[in-house]
Structure formats: C-alpha cells, structure tokens
CSV table of C-alpha atoms and ligand atoms in Angstrom, one decimal:
chain,number,residue,atom,x,y,z
A,1,MET,CA,71.2,99.0,193.0
A,2,THR,CA,70.0,95.6,193.5
A,3,THR,CA,69.6,92.5,191.8
A,4,LEU,CA,67.3,90.1,192.6
A,5,ASN,CA,67.9,85.9,192.6
A,6,ALA,CA,64.6,85.0,191.7
A,7,PRO,CA,62.9,85.2,188.9
A,8,HIS,CA,60.7,87.5,188.6
A,9,PRO,CA,56.3,86.9,188.9
A,10,PRO,CA,55.1,87.2,184.6
A,11,THR,CA,53.7,90.0,183.5
A,12,ALA,CA,50.8,89.9,181.4
A,13,GLU,CA,51.2,88.8,177.9
A,14,ILE,CA,49.9,91.5,175.4
A,15,PRO,CA,49.2,91.4,171.7
A,16,VAL,CA,52.2,92.1,169.4
A,17,ASP,CA,51.0,95.5,167.8
A,18,ASP,CA,50.1,96.6,171.0
A,19,ALA,CA,53.8,96.2,171.8
A,20,LEU,CA,55.0,98.3,169.2
A,21,ALA,CA,52.6,100.7,169.7
A,22,LEU,CA,53.7,100.9,173.3
A,23,ILE,CA,57.5,101.4,172.2
A,24,LEU,CA,56.7,104.3,170.2
A,25,ALA,CA,54.9,105.8,172.5
A,26,ALA,CA,57.8,105.9,175.1
A,27,VAL,CA,60.9,106.7,172.9
A,28,ALA,CA,61.5,110.4,170.4
A,29,PRO,CA,64.0,111.4,167.9
A,30,LEU,CA,67.5,112.2,169.0
A,31,PRO,CA,68.6,116.0,169.2
A,32,ALA,CA,70.2,117.4,166.0
A,33,GLU,CA,73.9,117.3,165.5
A,34,HIS,CA,76.1,119.8,163.0
A,35,ILE,CA,77.8,117.4,160.6
A,36,PRO,CA,80.1,117.3,157.8
A,37,PHE,CA,77.7,116.6,154.2
A,38,SER,CA,80.0,113.8,153.8
A,39,GLN,CA,79.7,111.8,156.8
A,40,ALA,CA,75.6,112.2,157.0
A,41,ALA,CA,74.8,109.1,154.4
A,42,GLY,CA,71.8,107.3,156.1
A,43,ARG,CA,70.6,110.4,157.9
A,44,VAL,CA,68.0,111.8,158.6
A,45,LEU,CA,67.4,116.0,158.0
A,46,ALA,CA,66.4,117.9,160.9
A,47,ALA,CA,66.8,121.4,159.5
A,48,PRO,CA,65.8,122.4,155.2
A,49,VAL,CA,68.8,122.7,153.5
A,50,VAL,CA,68.0,126.1,151.1
A,51,ALA,CA,70.2,126.8,147.4
A,52,ARG,CA,72.2,129.8,148.1
A,53,GLU,CA,72.6,130.0,144.6
A,54,ALA,CA,70.7,128.8,141.4
A,55,MET,CA,71.7,125.3,139.2
A,56,PRO,CA,72.7,125.9,137.1
A,57,PRO,CA,74.7,129.0,138.0
A,58,PHE,CA,75.0,130.2,134.5
A,59,ALA,CA,73.5,129.5,130.6
A,60,ALA,CA,74.9,126.0,130.0
A,61,SER,CA,75.5,124.3,126.6
A,62,SER,CA,73.8,120.5,127.3
A,63,ARG,CA,75.4,119.2,124.0
A,64,ASP,CA,78.7,119.4,122.3
A,65,GLY,CA,78.4,121.0,119.5
A,66,TYR,CA,78.1,124.9,118.2
A,67,ALA,CA,76.7,128.4,119.8
A,68,VAL,CA,74.9,130.0,117.9
A,69,ILE,CA,72.0,132.7,117.5
A,70,ALA,CA,68.8,130.9,116.2
A,71,ALA,CA,67.6,133.5,114.1
A,72,ASP,CA,69.9,132.6,111.6
A,73,GLY,CA,68.4,129.6,110.2
A,74,GLU,CA,70.6,126.6,108.7
A,75,GLY,CA,73.4,127.6,106.6
A,76,THR,CA,77.1,128.5,107.0
A,77,ARG,CA,78.6,130.4,109.9
A,78,ARG,CA,82.1,131.4,110.3
A,79,VAL,CA,83.7,129.8,114.0
A,80,ILE,CA,85.0,132.4,116.0
A,81,GLY,CA,86.4,129.9,119.1
A,82,GLU,CA,85.4,127.3,121.8
A,83,ALA,CA,83.9,127.7,124.4
A,84,VAL,CA,84.9,124.9,127.1
A,85,ALA,CA,83.6,123.4,130.3
A,86,GLY,CA,85.1,125.3,132.8
A,87,GLY,CA,85.7,128.9,130.7
A,88,VAL,CA,85.7,132.3,131.4
A,89,GLY,CA,83.9,132.9,128.1
A,90,GLY,CA,84.8,136.4,126.4
A,91,LEU,CA,83.5,135.3,122.8
A,92,VAL,CA,80.5,137.0,121.6
A,93,VAL,CA,78.1,135.7,118.7
A,94,THR,CA,76.9,138.2,115.7
A,95,ALA,CA,75.0,137.4,113.6
A,96,GLY,CA,75.9,134.4,111.0
A,97,THR,CA,79.2,133.6,113.8
A,98,ALA,CA,78.6,130.3,115.3
A,99,ALA,CA,81.4,129.0,118.8
A,100,ARG,CA,82.6,125.8,118.8
A,101,ILE,CA,81.4,124.2,122.3
A,102,THR,CA,81.4,121.7,125.0
A,103,THR,CA,78.9,120.2,126.9
A,104,GLY,CA,78.9,122.5,130.4
A,105,ALA,CA,80.1,125.3,129.1
A,106,PRO,CA,78.9,128.8,129.7
A,107,LEU,CA,76.8,130.0,126.1
A,108,PRO,CA,78.7,132.7,124.7
A,109,ALA,CA,77.4,136.5,124.8
A,110,GLY,CA,75.2,136.1,122.1
A,111,ALA,CA,74.3,133.1,121.1
A,112,ASP,CA,70.8,131.8,122.5
A,113,ALA,CA,71.0,128.3,121.2
A,114,VAL,CA,73.6,125.2,120.4
A,115,VAL,CA,73.2,123.0,117.2
A,116,MET,CA,74.3,119.8,118.2
A,117,VAL,CA,77.7,118.4,116.6
A,118,GLU,CA,76.0,115.7,115.0
A,119,ASP,CA,73.7,118.5,113.1
A,120,THR,CA,76.5,120.2,111.8
A,121,THR,CA,78.9,119.7,108.4
A,122,PRO,CA,82.7,121.6,109.0
A,123,GLY,CA,82.6,124.5,106.5
A,124,SER,CA,84.4,124.4,103.0
A,125,VAL,CA,85.4,127.5,103.0
A,126,ALA,CA,88.2,129.1,104.9
A,127,LEU,CA,86.9,132.1,106.5
A,128,GLU,CA,89.9,134.9,106.9
A,129,HIS,CA,89.9,135.7,110.7
A,130,GLY,CA,88.8,133.4,113.3
A,131,SER,CA,89.1,135.2,117.0
A,132,GLY,CA,90.5,132.8,119.9
A,133,GLY,CA,87.8,131.9,122.4
A,134,ASP,CA,88.8,130.8,126.2
A,135,ILE,CA,89.6,127.5,124.9
A,136,GLY,CA,91.3,126.5,128.4
A,137,ALA,CA,90.5,124.8,131.3
A,138,ALA,CA,88.7,120.6,130.2
A,139,GLY,CA,90.7,118.8,127.9
A,140,GLY,CA,90.1,116.5,125.3
A,141,THR,CA,87.2,118.4,123.1
A,142,ASP,CA,88.5,117.1,119.1
A,143,ARG,CA,89.9,121.5,118.2
A,144,ASP,CA,90.2,120.3,114.7
A,145,ARG,CA,86.3,119.1,114.4
A,146,GLY,CA,83.9,121.9,112.8
A,147,GLY,CA,87.2,124.1,112.3
A,148,THR,CA,87.9,126.7,114.7
A,149,GLY,CA,88.3,129.9,113.1
A,150,GLY,CA,87.3,128.1,110.5
A,151,ALA,CA,83.3,127.3,109.5
A,152,ILE,CA,80.5,125.2,110.1
A,153,THR,CA,77.1,124.4,107.9
A,154,VAL,CA,74.3,124.0,110.3
A,155,ARG,CA,71.8,121.1,108.2
A,156,ARG,CA,68.9,121.8,111.0
A,157,ALA,CA,68.0,125.0,112.3
A,158,VAL,CA,67.5,125.5,115.7
A,159,VAL,CA,64.8,127.0,118.5
A,160,ALA,CA,65.9,129.8,120.8
A,161,GLY,CA,67.1,127.6,124.1
A,162,GLU,CA,67.7,124.3,122.2
A,163,ASN,CA,70.2,122.2,124.2
A,164,VAL,CA,70.9,125.4,126.6
A,165,ARG,CA,70.7,124.3,130.4
A,166,PRO,CA,69.1,128.2,131.3
A,167,VAL,CA,70.1,129.8,134.7
A,168,GLY,CA,68.4,127.8,137.5
A,169,GLN,CA,66.7,124.6,134.9
A,170,ASP,CA,67.2,122.8,138.7
A,171,TYR,CA,66.8,125.1,141.1
A,172,GLY,CA,66.5,128.5,142.4
A,173,ALA,CA,68.4,130.7,144.8
A,174,GLY,CA,67.0,130.0,147.8
A,175,GLU,CA,64.6,127.2,147.1
A,176,VAL,CA,64.7,124.1,149.7
A,177,LEU,CA,66.1,121.5,148.5
A,178,LEU,CA,65.7,119.0,150.9
A,179,ALA,CA,63.1,119.5,154.2
A,180,PRO,CA,63.5,117.9,157.5
A,181,GLY,CA,62.7,114.4,157.7
A,182,ALA,CA,64.5,113.8,154.2
A,183,VAL,CA,66.7,111.0,154.4
A,184,LEU,CA,69.9,111.4,153.5
A,185,GLY,CA,71.1,108.8,150.4
A,186,PRO,CA,73.7,108.7,147.1
A,187,ALA,CA,71.3,111.2,144.9
A,188,GLU,CA,71.2,113.9,148.2
A,189,ILE,CA,74.6,113.5,149.3
A,190,GLY,CA,75.3,114.7,146.0
A,191,LEU,CA,72.8,117.5,146.2
A,192,LEU,CA,74.7,118.8,149.1
A,193,ALA,CA,78.0,119.0,147.5
A,194,SER,CA,76.7,121.1,144.2
A,195,ALA,CA,74.9,122.9,146.1
A,196,GLY,CA,78.2,123.6,148.4
A,197,ALA,CA,75.9,123.1,151.7
A,198,VAL,CA,79.0,121.5,153.3
A,199,GLU,CA,77.1,121.3,157.1
A,200,VAL,CA,73.5,119.9,157.4
A,201,ASP,CA,71.9,119.4,160.8
A,202,VAL,CA,70.8,115.6,160.9
A,203,TYR,CA,69.2,113.8,163.9
A,204,ARG,CA,72.1,111.7,166.2
A,205,ARG,CA,72.4,108.0,165.8
A,206,PRO,CA,70.7,106.0,169.1
A,207,ARG,CA,73.8,104.7,170.7
A,208,VAL,CA,73.4,101.5,171.4
A,209,ILE,CA,75.6,99.2,174.0
A,210,VAL,CA,74.6,95.6,173.2
A,211,TYR,CA,74.6,92.1,175.7
A,212,SER,CA,74.5,88.7,175.1
A,213,THR,CA,74.3,86.7,178.8
A,214,GLY,CA,74.5,83.3,179.1
A,215,ASP,CA,77.2,81.6,181.0
A,216,GLU,CA,77.1,78.8,178.4
A,217,LEU,CA,78.4,81.4,176.1
A,218,VAL,CA,82.2,81.6,174.7
A,219,GLU,CA,83.8,83.5,172.3
A,220,PRO,CA,83.3,82.4,168.1
A,221,ASP,CA,87.0,81.8,167.7
A,222,ALA,CA,87.0,79.1,170.8
A,223,PRO,CA,87.2,75.4,171.0
A,224,LEU,CA,83.6,74.3,172.8
A,225,GLY,CA,84.2,73.1,176.0
A,226,PRO,CA,81.8,70.6,177.8
A,227,GLY,CA,77.8,72.1,177.6
A,228,GLN,CA,79.6,75.2,175.7
A,229,ILE,CA,77.9,76.9,172.5
A,230,ARG,CA,79.9,80.2,171.1
A,231,ASP,CA,78.2,83.4,171.2
A,232,SER,CA,76.0,84.1,168.0
A,233,ASN,CA,73.4,86.8,169.1
A,234,ARG,CA,76.0,89.6,170.4
A,235,PHE,CA,77.5,89.9,166.3
A,236,ALA,CA,73.8,89.7,164.9
A,237,MET,CA,72.6,92.3,167.7
A,238,ALA,CA,75.4,94.2,167.0
A,239,GLU,CA,74.7,94.6,162.8
A,240,ALA,CA,71.3,94.7,163.3
A,241,VAL,CA,71.9,97.9,165.0
A,242,LYS,CA,74.3,98.8,163.3
A,243,GLU,CA,71.2,98.0,159.5
A,244,ALA,CA,68.9,100.3,161.9
A,245,GLY,CA,71.2,103.3,161.8
A,246,GLY,CA,72.1,102.7,164.8
A,247,GLU,CA,75.9,103.6,166.9
A,248,VAL,CA,77.2,100.8,168.5
A,249,VAL,CA,78.9,101.9,171.3
A,250,PHE,CA,79.9,98.7,173.5
A,251,ALA,CA,79.1,95.1,172.8
A,252,GLY,CA,79.9,92.4,175.5
A,253,HIS,CA,79.1,89.8,177.1
A,254,LEU,CA,77.2,88.7,181.0
A,255,GLY,CA,77.4,86.0,182.9
A,256,ASP,CA,74.2,84.3,184.7
A,257,ASP,CA,75.5,85.9,188.0
A,258,ALA,CA,73.9,88.9,189.4
A,259,ASP,CA,77.1,91.1,189.8
A,260,ASP,CA,77.3,90.3,186.2
A,261,VAL,CA,74.3,91.6,185.2
A,262,ASP,CA,74.9,95.1,187.1
A,263,ALA,CA,77.0,96.4,184.9
A,264,LEU,CA,73.5,97.0,182.6
A,265,ALA,CA,73.2,100.1,185.6
A,266,ALA,CA,76.6,101.6,183.8
A,267,ALA,CA,75.3,100.8,180.4
A,268,VAL,CA,71.9,102.5,180.8
A,269,THR,CA,73.7,106.3,182.0
A,270,SER,CA,75.6,105.9,179.0
A,271,ALA,CA,73.5,104.7,175.6
A,272,ASP,CA,70.9,106.3,174.1
A,273,VAL,CA,69.2,102.6,174.3
A,274,VAL,CA,70.4,99.2,175.8
A,275,VAL,CA,69.8,95.7,174.2
A,276,THR,CA,70.4,92.2,176.0
A,277,SER,CA,69.8,88.4,174.8
A,278,GLY,CA,68.7,86.2,177.3
A,279,GLY,CA,67.7,85.5,180.8
A,280,VAL,CA,64.2,86.8,179.8
A,281,SER,CA,62.3,83.4,180.6
A,282,MET,CA,61.3,81.5,184.0
A,283,GLY,CA,64.7,80.1,185.5
A,284,HIS,CA,66.0,81.2,188.5
A,285,LEU,CA,69.1,82.0,186.6
A,286,ASP,CA,67.4,84.3,183.8
A,287,LEU,CA,68.5,87.5,185.6
A,288,VAL,CA,67.6,90.6,183.5
A,289,LYS,CA,63.5,90.8,183.5
A,290,PRO,CA,64.0,90.7,187.3
A,291,TRP,CA,67.0,93.2,187.3
A,292,LEU,CA,65.1,95.7,184.8
A,293,ALA,CA,61.8,95.5,186.9
A,294,THR,CA,63.9,96.1,190.1
A,295,ASN,CA,65.7,99.2,188.9
A,296,GLY,CA,63.6,100.5,186.4
A,297,THR,CA,59.6,100.1,184.9
A,298,LEU,CA,58.6,97.4,183.3
A,299,VAL,CA,56.7,98.1,180.4
A,300,PHE,CA,55.7,94.8,179.0
A,301,GLY,CA,57.3,91.7,179.7
A,302,ARG,CA,55.8,88.7,178.0
A,303,VAL,CA,54.0,89.2,174.1
A,304,ARG,CA,51.6,87.2,172.4
A,305,THR,CA,54.0,86.1,169.9
A,306,LYS,CA,56.1,83.3,168.4
A,307,PRO,CA,58.7,83.4,168.9
A,308,GLY,CA,59.9,85.7,171.0
A,309,LYS,CA,57.0,85.5,174.0
A,310,PRO,CA,59.2,87.0,177.1
A,311,VAL,CA,60.2,89.8,175.5
A,312,THR,CA,60.5,92.2,177.3
A,313,PHE,CA,60.8,96.2,177.3
A,314,ALA,CA,61.8,98.4,179.9
A,315,LEU,CA,62.2,102.0,181.1
A,316,VAL,CA,65.7,102.5,183.2
A,317,GLY,CA,66.3,106.2,184.3
A,318,GLY,CA,64.0,107.1,181.2
A,319,THR,CA,66.9,104.8,178.8
A,320,PRO,CA,64.7,102.6,176.9
A,321,CYS,CA,66.0,98.7,177.6
A,322,PHE,CA,65.2,96.2,175.0
A,323,ALA,CA,66.0,92.2,177.0
A,324,LEU,CA,65.3,90.0,174.3
A,325,PRO,CA,65.1,85.9,174.5
A,326,GLY,CA,68.0,83.9,173.9
A,327,PHE,CA,67.2,81.7,171.5
A,328,PRO,CA,69.4,83.0,168.4
A,329,VAL,CA,65.9,83.4,166.5
A,330,SER,CA,63.7,84.9,169.1
A,331,THR,CA,66.7,87.8,169.8
A,332,LEU,CA,66.6,88.7,165.3
A,333,VAL,CA,62.9,88.2,165.4
A,334,CYS,CA,62.4,90.5,168.8
A,335,PHE,CA,64.7,93.1,167.5
A,336,GLU,CA,62.7,93.1,163.3
A,337,LEU,CA,59.6,94.1,165.5
A,338,PHE,CA,60.3,96.1,168.2
A,339,VAL,CA,64.2,97.4,168.5
A,340,ARG,CA,64.6,98.4,165.2
A,341,PRO,CA,61.3,100.2,164.4
A,342,ALA,CA,62.2,102.0,168.2
A,343,LEU,CA,66.0,102.8,166.9
A,344,ARG,CA,64.8,104.4,163.6
A,345,ALA,CA,62.3,106.4,165.5
A,346,MET,CA,65.0,107.5,167.5
A,347,GLY,CA,67.3,108.7,164.4
A,348,GLY,CA,64.8,110.8,163.1
A,349,HIS,CA,63.1,108.7,160.3
A,350,ALA,CA,59.3,108.8,159.7
A,351,ASP,CA,59.5,105.7,158.7
A,352,VAL,CA,59.9,103.3,161.2
A,353,ARG,CA,58.4,99.9,160.4
A,354,ARG,CA,58.7,97.3,157.2
A,355,PRO,CA,56.9,97.5,154.2
A,356,VAL,CA,53.8,95.0,154.9
A,357,TRP,CA,52.8,93.3,150.9
A,358,PRO,CA,50.1,90.4,150.7
A,359,VAL,CA,52.0,88.0,149.9
A,360,ALA,CA,50.5,83.8,148.7
A,361,LEU,CA,52.3,81.1,150.2
A,362,ALA,CA,53.5,78.1,148.1
A,363,HIS,CA,52.9,75.7,150.4
A,364,ASP,CA,50.7,74.6,153.4
A,365,ILE,CA,52.3,76.2,157.1
A,366,ALA,CA,51.3,75.0,159.8
A,367,HIS,CA,51.7,78.0,163.0
A,368,ALA,CA,51.1,78.0,166.5
A,369,GLY,CA,47.3,79.0,166.9
A,370,ASP,CA,47.5,81.6,170.1
A,371,ARG,CA,49.3,84.0,169.4
A,372,VAL,CA,50.9,85.3,166.2
A,373,GLU,CA,53.3,83.3,164.0
A,374,PHE,CA,56.4,85.1,162.7
A,375,ALA,CA,58.1,82.8,160.1
A,376,ARG,CA,60.8,83.2,158.3
A,377,ALA,CA,59.9,82.7,154.5
A,378,VAL,CA,62.1,83.9,151.0
A,379,VAL,CA,60.1,86.0,149.0
A,380,ALA,CA,60.0,86.5,145.2
A,381,VAL,CA,58.2,87.8,142.5
A,382,GLY,CA,56.7,85.1,140.5
A,383,ALA,CA,56.7,86.1,136.1
A,384,ASP,CA,52.7,86.8,136.8
A,385,GLY,CA,54.4,89.4,138.5
A,386,ARG,CA,52.8,88.8,142.2
A,387,PRO,CA,55.0,87.9,145.2
A,388,VAL,CA,55.0,84.0,146.6
A,389,ALA,CA,56.8,83.4,149.7
A,390,ARG,CA,58.5,80.2,151.0
A,391,THR,CA,59.2,79.1,154.1
A,392,THR,CA,63.2,78.2,155.4
A,393,GLY,CA,62.7,75.1,156.5
A,394,PHE,CA,61.7,74.1,160.1
A,395,GLN,CA,60.7,76.8,162.0
A,396,GLY,CA,62.6,76.2,165.0
A,397,SER,CA,63.5,79.2,167.4
A,398,GLY,CA,67.3,78.3,167.8
A,399,ARG,CA,67.9,77.6,164.1
A,400,LEU,CA,69.9,80.7,163.3
A,401,LEU,CA,69.5,78.9,159.5
A,402,SER,CA,66.4,79.2,159.2
A,403,MET,CA,66.4,83.2,159.9
A,404,ALA,CA,69.8,83.5,157.3
A,405,GLY,CA,68.5,84.2,153.4
A,406,ALA,CA,65.0,85.3,154.9
A,407,ASN,CA,63.8,87.7,153.3
A,408,ALA,CA,60.3,87.7,155.0
A,409,LEU,CA,58.4,87.5,158.2
A,410,LEU,CA,55.4,86.0,157.1
A,411,ARG,CA,52.4,87.4,159.6
A,412,LEU,CA,50.4,84.2,160.3
A,413,GLU,CA,47.3,84.0,162.8
A,414,GLY,CA,44.3,82.2,163.6
A,415,ALA,CA,43.1,79.4,166.0
A,416,ALA,CA,42.8,77.2,163.3
A,417,GLY,CA,47.1,77.4,163.1
A,418,LEU,CA,47.1,76.5,159.6
A,419,ALA,CA,47.7,78.3,156.7
A,420,ARG,CA,46.8,76.9,153.0
A,421,ALA,CA,48.8,77.1,150.0
A,422,GLY,CA,47.8,79.5,148.0
A,423,ASP,CA,46.2,81.7,150.9
A,424,VAL,CA,47.4,85.3,150.9
A,425,VAL,CA,49.3,86.7,154.1
A,426,PRO,CA,51.3,89.8,155.2
A,427,ALA,CA,54.9,89.4,155.0
A,428,LEU,CA,56.8,92.3,156.7
A,429,ILE,CA,59.8,92.3,153.8
A,430,ILE,CA,62.8,92.8,155.8
A,431,ALA,CA,65.7,92.6,152.7
A,432,ALA,CA,65.7,92.9,149.2
A,433,VAL,CA,63.2,90.7,146.7
A,434,GLY,CA,64.1,89.5,143.9
A,435,GLY,CA,62.3,87.6,141.1
A,436,GLY,CA,62.1,84.2,140.3
A,437,ALA,CA,58.8,82.9,142.3
B,501,AMP,P1,68.0,81.8,177.2
B,501,AMP,O1,67.1,82.7,177.0
B,501,AMP,O2,69.1,82.5,178.4
B,501,AMP,O3,67.3,81.6,178.0
B,501,AMP,O4,68.3,81.3,176.1
B,501,AMP,C1,67.4,80.6,175.4
B,501,AMP,C2,68.6,79.5,174.4
B,501,AMP,O5,69.2,80.4,173.5
B,501,AMP,C3,69.7,78.5,175.2
B,501,AMP,O6,69.5,77.6,174.2
B,501,AMP,C4,70.7,79.6,174.8
B,501,AMP,O7,71.9,78.8,175.5
B,501,AMP,C5,70.7,79.9,173.7
B,501,AMP,N1,71.8,81.6,173.5
B,501,AMP,C6,71.4,82.2,174.9
B,501,AMP,N2,72.0,83.1,173.9
B,501,AMP,C7,72.5,83.0,172.8
B,501,AMP,C8,73.9,83.3,172.6
B,501,AMP,N3,74.1,85.1,172.3
B,501,AMP,N4,73.6,83.6,171.6
B,501,AMP,C9,73.6,81.9,170.9
B,501,AMP,N5,73.1,81.0,171.9
B,501,AMP,C10,72.1,81.7,173.1
B,502,MG,MG1,70.5,82.3,179.2
C-alpha cells in the first residue's frame, strides 16, 4: 500500500446528523454466534428462546403452611406429613386432613389450596396416626410447629387455588420467552438458566483495533521528557469500546511516520472496526486521514461540530475506520457521537443512540455559533423532578477534566452563540443521572 506524506485537501464539512446517518447506513449487525448463556450478558439475541417446559413445572406452594382441601373450610385437620421443596411427593390429602408444606414444594395430591402458617393454630388434640410424608431434600424447616403427625386448626378458610402457583403460571411449554433483539441483562440470564436454555444465538461483538498516534506520546508509566505527554486516548478509547459492547482485540500506538501508519493495513483486515486518534488535522505530519483516503474511501472527513471538526469516517476494504481527532475531549466526544452508535448497531442493538432529554440550563453558556457544540455537563434531577444541567467548567477540547464526571453532552447551536440560564436544550445522557440539582 502507498502512504502520503502530504496533507489531504480538506473534505466538505457536513452536518453532525448527516455524519451519523452515513455511518449507520454503512454498518450492519454482525453474524450471530452460538455461545453459552453464562457468557452472553450484554449481548443481543439473534434467535428466539422458546420454553421447553412449563414454569412452574408442577403446582407449587407459594407459602409456608398447610396444603388443604379448600372445601373443608375452617376447623381442625389431621396432619398427615410434610411436603418440602425438592421433595418427590407421595402424600395424598383427603377430606379432613392437611399436609405441612414449605414454599416451593409440590402441592400434594388431593389438596387444592395452602393455608399460610400464620392462619393456623397448632392442634391441641393429638390424633392417632400420621403418615410419614416426603420429608427430605430441603432443610431448615421447623418440623415441630404445627405438629407433623398431629393436628392444626385452620382459623381462616381459603379458596381453591389460594397460595398455589399452578403449572405454567409464568409460561407454558412452547412459549417464546425472549424474542430476537432482546438484550441479555441479569433478569434475562436468569430466565435462560431457569428454562435450561444453556446456549443462545447472539450477535457477535464487534472486534475493534484501537491506535493512538503521535510522536509526542509516551506510556502512562513513563516520566515525561521535553515535549512529551502521556498517551491517554488509547486507554480511554479502549474503555469506550468495551462500554459500547465491543471487544478490543488490540490497542497500540503509532508514530507520525508513514511506515508506522501503514500498520493500519493489517488492522483493517483483522478487525471489524478500526478506531484511531490523532493525525487528522492539516499538519504535514497528520498522516492518518491521507492514509485512509489513499487506501480506502473517505465517507466524510469534516463535520460541523465542536469539538471534533476533523473527525473522519472511511471504509477500507469494507472495514469501517474512525479517525478521531487527537485532543482527548474531541476523541471521546466523537467516539460518543459516531463510534458508539456504530458498535451498537454492529452488535445487533436496535437502540443505538443515547437517550436525549430536554434539560434546563443552570447558567449561561457561550458556544460556537457556526457549528453544533457538545458541552460536557452534569445533569441532575431537581426537587421539582426536572433535570437541570451545569457544565463541567472550562470546555477546552484538550481538557480531559471537562469530560470526567460528565453524564451529559448538551447540544448547543444557533448563530447567537449563547444559551441562557433557564433555556431548555437537548442533552445526550451518557451516564447515570442522579438527584440533587
Ligand atoms: P492531533 O489531532 O494529532 O493533532 O492532536 C491534537 C492534540 O491532542 C495534541 O495536543 C496532541 O498532543 C494531543 N493528543 C493526541 N493524541 C493524544 C493521546 N493519545 N493522548 C493524549 N493527548 C493526545
Ligand atoms: Mg498528532
């Protein structure tokens, strides 16, 4: 492959919303893969999960108490034994009898309801014979209370079905438990375990190669020499990839040197997505954008946004490549605006964008009048329930501190270049919002 040593001519500057639309038109969900359910957290289902059995699979008590025949009403019953969770059954409740039962135990044959233990009184009359029951698996029950083999008095009559979870109350065999597109969180993973769905079809996670570029960069543990700064973008971008559901297959650093930048040739063939920072401005050592233009197709190379004007999106051999500007805030804001939605789409998420809330500004904010500016802010919900935003201080695109702790990007636009306290503006919510504004 050839590399250029000269800056690429400026490309047309396009609106920020057009840039995202171009990206989303260029990416698609990756193929599905079949993986163990326990490794599928955060993934998106590509095929439905169907229940093989009903849940519950047997009529089960939802309380600790006594299994009875509801029609017997109130009064004293002979206790014939105990049904415990995990027990195999075998008790038969007949008129005038009850079986002690624990939560989750199968309802004994003949019984049609459970009286809570709180609605019973231990019987005072010891009756002559109690049957053994299926005392077994689950420990921890107080076997004395109520008197297995004794009697109990039901103080409050129950109706048939009371405190019983019937077969299939949650779902029936053959029912679709999770549809394609479902995102697998803790509840969904639990559901898969419960249904015995130990393998699932999910969209593959995008495999991403990350490169920071710049001769001035040294490793985080290095002392700083003259003119040097520590590489922060490589690490911030790698975390952002993971947060977006991608897999970082390699994260490295390239110098401002044509041979170094040529490493991108290998990257585009071994990853689903390549993300770089730096090297997209107009300096003669900004080699990333020229490399992409020479070796692939630039979809766009300038966006009417602040920060992030020189952000570049290219397809090289079909691989989406994002070349983000090097200022650390520009890098992360552009990642939010452009890379994250692409990674989400490739991972099969239907919902690729952050939520946008209307938020009231707590103070005036000056912004660029000629571009859409994304100001880093903390949004909090006030006592009146309305979200209020404050910026994180000086908004320089090199000031990573302005991104630290921010949970929102305020979208500020308009030729006046000034948003007033009390104005309501759209905010991309990028992290959890708390109270206390
Ligand atoms: P560039 O986009 O390469 O012109 O870089 C713009 C600014 O961001 C320069 O001040 C760089 O030193 C700084 N910068 C570039 N890459 C990084 C990085 N990986 N970590 C921290 N700062 C960076
Ligand atoms: Mg640079």
